Structure formats: C-alpha cells, structure tokens
JSON list of C-alpha atoms in Angstrom, two decimals:
[
{"chain": "A", "resi": 1, "resn": "UNK", "atom": "CA", "xyz": [-14.44, 7.38, 4.70]},
{"chain": "A", "resi": 2, "resn": "UNK", "atom": "CA", "xyz": [-11.75, 8.76, 6.96]},
{"chain": "A", "resi": 3, "resn": "UNK", "atom": "CA", "xyz": [-9.09, 10.86, 5.32]},
{"chain": "A", "resi": 4, "resn": "UNK", "atom": "CA", "xyz": [-6.26, 12.57, 7.19]},
{"chain": "A", "resi": 5, "resn": "UNK", "atom": "CA", "xyz": [-5.20, 16.09, 6.40]},
{"chain": "A", "resi": 6, "resn": "UNK", "atom": "CA", "xyz": [-1.66, 17.01, 5.52]},
{"chain": "A", "resi": 7, "resn": "UNK", "atom": "CA", "xyz": [-0.01, 19.88, 7.44]},
{"chain": "A", "resi": 8, "resn": "UNK", "atom": "CA", "xyz": [-0.99, 22.28, 4.65]},
{"chain": "A", "resi": 9, "resn": "UNK", "atom": "CA", "xyz": [-4.62, 21.15, 4.79]},
{"chain": "A", "resi": 10, "resn": "UNK", "atom": "CA", "xyz": [-4.59, 19.34, 1.45]},
{"chain": "A", "resi": 11, "resn": "UNK", "atom": "CA", "xyz": [-6.47, 16.05, 1.37]},
{"chain": "A", "resi": 12, "resn": "UNK", "atom": "CA", "xyz": [-4.36, 12.95, 1.01]},
{"chain": "A", "resi": 13, "resn": "UNK", "atom": "CA", "xyz": [-4.84, 9.42, -0.21]},
{"chain": "A", "resi": 14, "resn": "UNK", "atom": "CA", "xyz": [-3.91, 6.35, 1.81]},
{"chain": "A", "resi": 15, "resn": "UNK", "atom": "CA", "xyz": [-2.79, 2.98, 0.48]},
{"chain": "A", "resi": 16, "resn": "UNK", "atom": "CA", "xyz": [-3.93, 0.11, 2.72]},
{"chain": "A", "resi": 17, "resn": "UNK", "atom": "CA", "xyz": [-2.12, -3.21, 2.68]},
{"chain": "A", "resi": 18, "resn": "UNK", "atom": "CA", "xyz": [-3.57, -6.69, 3.17]},
{"chain": "A", "resi": 19, "resn": "UNK", "atom": "CA", "xyz": [-2.10, -8.67, 4.82]},
{"chain": "A", "resi": 20, "resn": "UNK", "atom": "CA", "xyz": [-0.93, -5.73, 6.96]},
{"chain": "A", "resi": 21, "resn": "UNK", "atom": "CA", "xyz": [2.81, -6.46, 7.10]},
{"chain": "A", "resi": 22, "resn": "UNK", "atom": "CA", "xyz": [5.73, -4.35, 5.85]},
{"chain": "A", "resi": 23, "resn": "UNK", "atom": "CA", "xyz": [7.65, -4.79, 3.75]},
{"chain": "A", "resi": 24, "resn": "UNK", "atom": "CA", "xyz": [5.02, -6.55, 1.69]},
{"chain": "A", "resi": 25, "resn": "UNK", "atom": "CA", "xyz": [6.08, -9.80, 0.05]},
{"chain": "A", "resi": 26, "resn": "UNK", "atom": "CA", "xyz": [4.79, -10.96, -3.33]},
{"chain": "A", "resi": 27, "resn": "UNK", "atom": "CA", "xyz": [4.23, -14.53, -2.12]},
{"chain": "A", "resi": 28, "resn": "UNK", "atom": "CA", "xyz": [1.81, -13.17, 0.52]},
{"chain": "A", "resi": 29, "resn": "UNK", "atom": "CA", "xyz": [-0.87, -12.55, -2.17]},
{"chain": "A", "resi": 30, "resn": "UNK", "atom": "CA", "xyz": [-0.94, -8.83, -1.43]},
{"chain": "A", "resi": 31, "resn": "UNK", "atom": "CA", "xyz": [-4.02, -6.69, -2.06]},
{"chain": "A", "resi": 32, "resn": "UNK", "atom": "CA", "xyz": [-3.77, -2.91, -2.05]},
{"chain": "A", "resi": 33, "resn": "UNK", "atom": "CA", "xyz": [-6.75, -0.65, -1.34]},
{"chain": "A", "resi": 34, "resn": "UNK", "atom": "CA", "xyz": [-6.74, 3.02, -2.28]},
{"chain": "A", "resi": 35, "resn": "UNK", "atom": "CA", "xyz": [-8.66, 5.04, 0.29]},
{"chain": "A", "resi": 36, "resn": "UNK", "atom": "CA", "xyz": [-9.33, 8.75, 0.41]},
{"chain": "A", "resi": 37, "resn": "UNK", "atom": "CA", "xyz": [-11.88, 11.49, -0.06]},
{"chain": "A", "resi": 38, "resn": "UNK", "atom": "CA", "xyz": [-11.65, 11.58, -3.84]},
{"chain": "A", "resi": 39, "resn": "UNK", "atom": "CA", "xyz": [-14.36, 9.93, -5.91]},
{"chain": "A", "resi": 40, "resn": "UNK", "atom": "CA", "xyz": [-14.54, 6.17, -5.29]},
{"chain": "A", "resi": 41, "resn": "UNK", "atom": "CA", "xyz": [-14.01, 4.18, -8.46]},
{"chain": "A", "resi": 42, "resn": "UNK", "atom": "CA", "xyz": [-11.78, 6.86, -9.98]},
{"chain": "A", "resi": 43, "resn": "UNK", "atom": "CA", "xyz": [-8.46, 5.56, -8.67]},
{"chain": "A", "resi": 44, "resn": "UNK", "atom": "CA", "xyz": [-5.29, 5.81, -10.73]},
{"chain": "A", "resi": 45, "resn": "UNK", "atom": "CA", "xyz": [-2.60, 3.24, -9.89]},
{"chain": "A", "resi": 46, "resn": "UNK", "atom": "CA", "xyz": [1.14, 3.63, -10.37]},
{"chain": "A", "resi": 47, "resn": "UNK", "atom": "CA", "xyz": [3.91, 1.04, -10.27]},
{"chain": "A", "resi": 48, "resn": "UNK", "atom": "CA", "xyz": [7.48, 2.34, -10.10]},
{"chain": "A", "resi": 49, "resn": "UNK", "atom": "CA", "xyz": [6.19, 5.80, -11.05]},
{"chain": "A", "resi": 50, "resn": "UNK", "atom": "CA", "xyz": [4.28, 4.69, -14.17]},
{"chain": "A", "resi": 51, "resn": "UNK", "atom": "CA", "xyz": [0.51, 4.22, -14.59]},
{"chain": "A", "resi": 52, "resn": "UNK", "atom": "CA", "xyz": [-0.28, 0.60, -13.88]},
{"chain": "A", "resi": 53, "resn": "UNK", "atom": "CA", "xyz": [-3.05, -1.96, -14.07]},
{"chain": "A", "resi": 54, "resn": "UNK", "atom": "CA", "xyz": [-6.76, -1.36, -14.42]},
{"chain": "A", "resi": 55, "resn": "UNK", "atom": "CA", "xyz": [-7.60, 2.24, -13.66]},
{"chain": "A", "resi": 56, "resn": "UNK", "atom": "CA", "xyz": [-10.74, 3.11, -11.73]},
{"chain": "A", "resi": 57, "resn": "UNK", "atom": "CA", "xyz": [-10.77, 0.20, -9.29]},
{"chain": "A", "resi": 58, "resn": "UNK", "atom": "CA", "xyz": [-10.13, 0.90, -5.63]},
{"chain": "A", "resi": 59, "resn": "UNK", "atom": "CA", "xyz": [-8.45, -2.51, -5.05]},
{"chain": "A", "resi": 60, "resn": "UNK", "atom": "CA", "xyz": [-5.41, -3.98, -6.76]},
{"chain": "A", "resi": 61, "resn": "UNK", "atom": "CA", "xyz": [-4.18, -7.58, -6.46]},
{"chain": "A", "resi": 62, "resn": "UNK", "atom": "CA", "xyz": [-0.40, -7.37, -6.76]},
{"chain": "A", "resi": 63, "resn": "UNK", "atom": "CA", "xyz": [1.23, -9.86, -9.11]},
{"chain": "A", "resi": 64, "resn": "UNK", "atom": "CA", "xyz": [4.63, -8.20, -9.58]},
{"chain": "A", "resi": 65, "resn": "UNK", "atom": "CA", "xyz": [7.19, -6.75, -7.22]},
{"chain": "A", "resi": 66, "resn": "UNK", "atom": "CA", "xyz": [7.70, -3.00, -7.26]},
{"chain": "A", "resi": 67, "resn": "UNK", "atom": "CA", "xyz": [6.72, 0.24, -5.58]},
{"chain": "A", "resi": 68, "resn": "UNK", "atom": "CA", "xyz": [3.03, 1.11, -5.78]},
{"chain": "A", "resi": 69, "resn": "UNK", "atom": "CA", "xyz": [1.10, 4.34, -5.22]},
{"chain": "A", "resi": 70, "resn": "UNK", "atom": "CA", "xyz": [-2.40, 5.53, -6.06]},
{"chain": "A", "resi": 71, "resn": "UNK", "atom": "CA", "xyz": [-4.40, 8.72, -6.30]},
{"chain": "A", "resi": 72, "resn": "UNK", "atom": "CA", "xyz": [-7.90, 10.01, -6.89]},
{"chain": "A", "resi": 73, "resn": "UNK", "atom": "CA", "xyz": [-9.00, 13.31, -8.46]},
{"chain": "A", "resi": 74, "resn": "UNK", "atom": "CA", "xyz": [-8.58, 16.17, -6.03]},
{"chain": "A", "resi": 75, "resn": "UNK", "atom": "CA", "xyz": [-6.18, 14.34, -3.70]},
{"chain": "A", "resi": 76, "resn": "UNK", "atom": "CA", "xyz": [-2.43, 13.90, -3.54]},
{"chain": "A", "resi": 77, "resn": "UNK", "atom": "CA", "xyz": [-0.74, 10.66, -4.45]},
{"chain": "A", "resi": 78, "resn": "UNK", "atom": "CA", "xyz": [-0.56, 8.12, -1.62]},
{"chain": "A", "resi": 79, "resn": "UNK", "atom": "CA", "xyz": [2.62, 7.25, 0.24]},
{"chain": "A", "resi": 80, "resn": "UNK", "atom": "CA", "xyz": [4.37, 4.34, -1.53]},
{"chain": "A", "resi": 81, "resn": "UNK", "atom": "CA", "xyz": [4.10, 0.66, -0.70]},
{"chain": "A", "resi": 82, "resn": "UNK", "atom": "CA", "xyz": [6.97, -1.57, -1.78]},
{"chain": "A", "resi": 83, "resn": "UNK", "atom": "CA", "xyz": [6.26, -5.21, -2.60]},
{"chain": "A", "resi": 84, "resn": "UNK", "atom": "CA", "xyz": [9.33, -7.47, -2.57]},
{"chain": "A", "resi": 85, "resn": "UNK", "atom": "CA", "xyz": [9.98, -10.74, -4.36]},
{"chain": "A", "resi": 86, "resn": "UNK", "atom": "CA", "xyz": [12.77, -11.76, -1.98]},
{"chain": "A", "resi": 87, "resn": "UNK", "atom": "CA", "xyz": [12.91, -15.38, -0.77]},
{"chain": "A", "resi": 88, "resn": "UNK", "atom": "CA", "xyz": [13.24, -14.33, 2.90]},
{"chain": "A", "resi": 89, "resn": "UNK", "atom": "CA", "xyz": [11.65, -11.22, 4.41]},
{"chain": "A", "resi": 90, "resn": "UNK", "atom": "CA", "xyz": [11.60, -9.86, 7.97]},
{"chain": "A", "resi": 91, "resn": "UNK", "atom": "CA", "xyz": [8.27, -8.09, 8.44]},
{"chain": "A", "resi": 92, "resn": "UNK", "atom": "CA", "xyz": [6.73, -5.77, 11.03]},
{"chain": "A", "resi": 93, "resn": "UNK", "atom": "CA", "xyz": [3.05, -4.85, 11.48]},
{"chain": "A", "resi": 94, "resn": "UNK", "atom": "CA", "xyz": [1.89, -2.06, 9.19]},
{"chain": "A", "resi": 95, "resn": "UNK", "atom": "CA", "xyz": [0.54, 0.03, 12.09]},
{"chain": "A", "resi": 96, "resn": "UNK", "atom": "CA", "xyz": [2.57, 2.88, 13.54]},
{"chain": "A", "resi": 97, "resn": "UNK", "atom": "CA", "xyz": [4.95, 1.71, 16.26]},
{"chain": "A", "resi": 98, "resn": "UNK", "atom": "CA", "xyz": [6.09, 3.73, 19.23]},
{"chain": "A", "resi": 99, "resn": "UNK", "atom": "CA", "xyz": [9.12, 3.20, 21.46]},
{"chain": "A", "resi": 100, "resn": "UNK", "atom": "CA", "xyz": [8.22, 0.74, 24.19]},
{"chain": "A", "resi": 101, "resn": "UNK", "atom": "CA", "xyz": [5.53, -1.04, 22.16]},
{"chain": "A", "resi": 102, "resn": "UNK", "atom": "CA", "xyz": [5.53, -4.82, 22.15]},
{"chain": "A", "resi": 103, "resn": "UNK", "atom": "CA", "xyz": [5.76, -5.93, 18.56]},
{"chain": "A", "resi": 104, "resn": "UNK", "atom": "CA", "xyz": [5.60, -9.26, 16.77]},
{"chain": "A", "resi": 105, "resn": "UNK", "atom": "CA", "xyz": [8.12, -9.70, 13.97]},
{"chain": "A", "resi": 106, "resn": "UNK", "atom": "CA", "xyz": [7.51, -12.15, 11.17]},
{"chain": "A", "resi": 107, "resn": "UNK", "atom": "CA", "xyz": [10.33, -13.88, 9.32]},
{"chain": "A", "resi": 108, "resn": "UNK", "atom": "CA", "xyz": [8.92, -15.55, 6.24]},
{"chain": "A", "resi": 109, "resn": "UNK", "atom": "CA", "xyz": [10.35, -17.31, 3.28]}
]
C-alpha cells in the first residue's frame, strides 16, 4: 500500500475514515481503517490515548465518541480522528482542501 514519508523520512500510519466526512459523527456508523507500511493485521488502536478495542484488526467500527489513533510496528502513530456524538454537526469532505476549491458542506443531525 501507499505510505507517505514524514519530513524526517520515518514511515507514518494513516487513519482512513468512512464515510469520508470530518468531523466524524457517531450516528454516521463510522468505520476507521489503519493503513501504512507496517505489518497488516498487527494494528494497535487507541481511544483518547488508551489502547482500545480488538487489537490486530486493520478496521474498527466506532461505537463510542472520542479521539482515535492507530499504529503498526515500525511506524509512527496515525494522526487523530475525532468522532462526535453531537446532535448537529457541520461536516466537510475529508480530502485536503485548497483556497478556491468548490466544496460541499454537510449539515446533519
């Protein structure tokens, strides 16, 4: 799989979000996928900084709000993904946005 390099050359881990909207909302039935160059099936998940859920799986179905990260042996921990349990959330697409881009916002509740 594709894995970006950090400025220092260390391999990093990415946390993919489905559906791809940020901030993620618990009522959206969010699935997180840990992706990186470390060994597949050796993922460690963290919720609010503490080990969380079933270790080893590359996918996690989120059932509680919080801030999630993941890592694999030999890679750094992923950037965090926050999942909210708010009744009304204004969301933007997960992809990087540049000034001048046309963007669809989603207001859900």
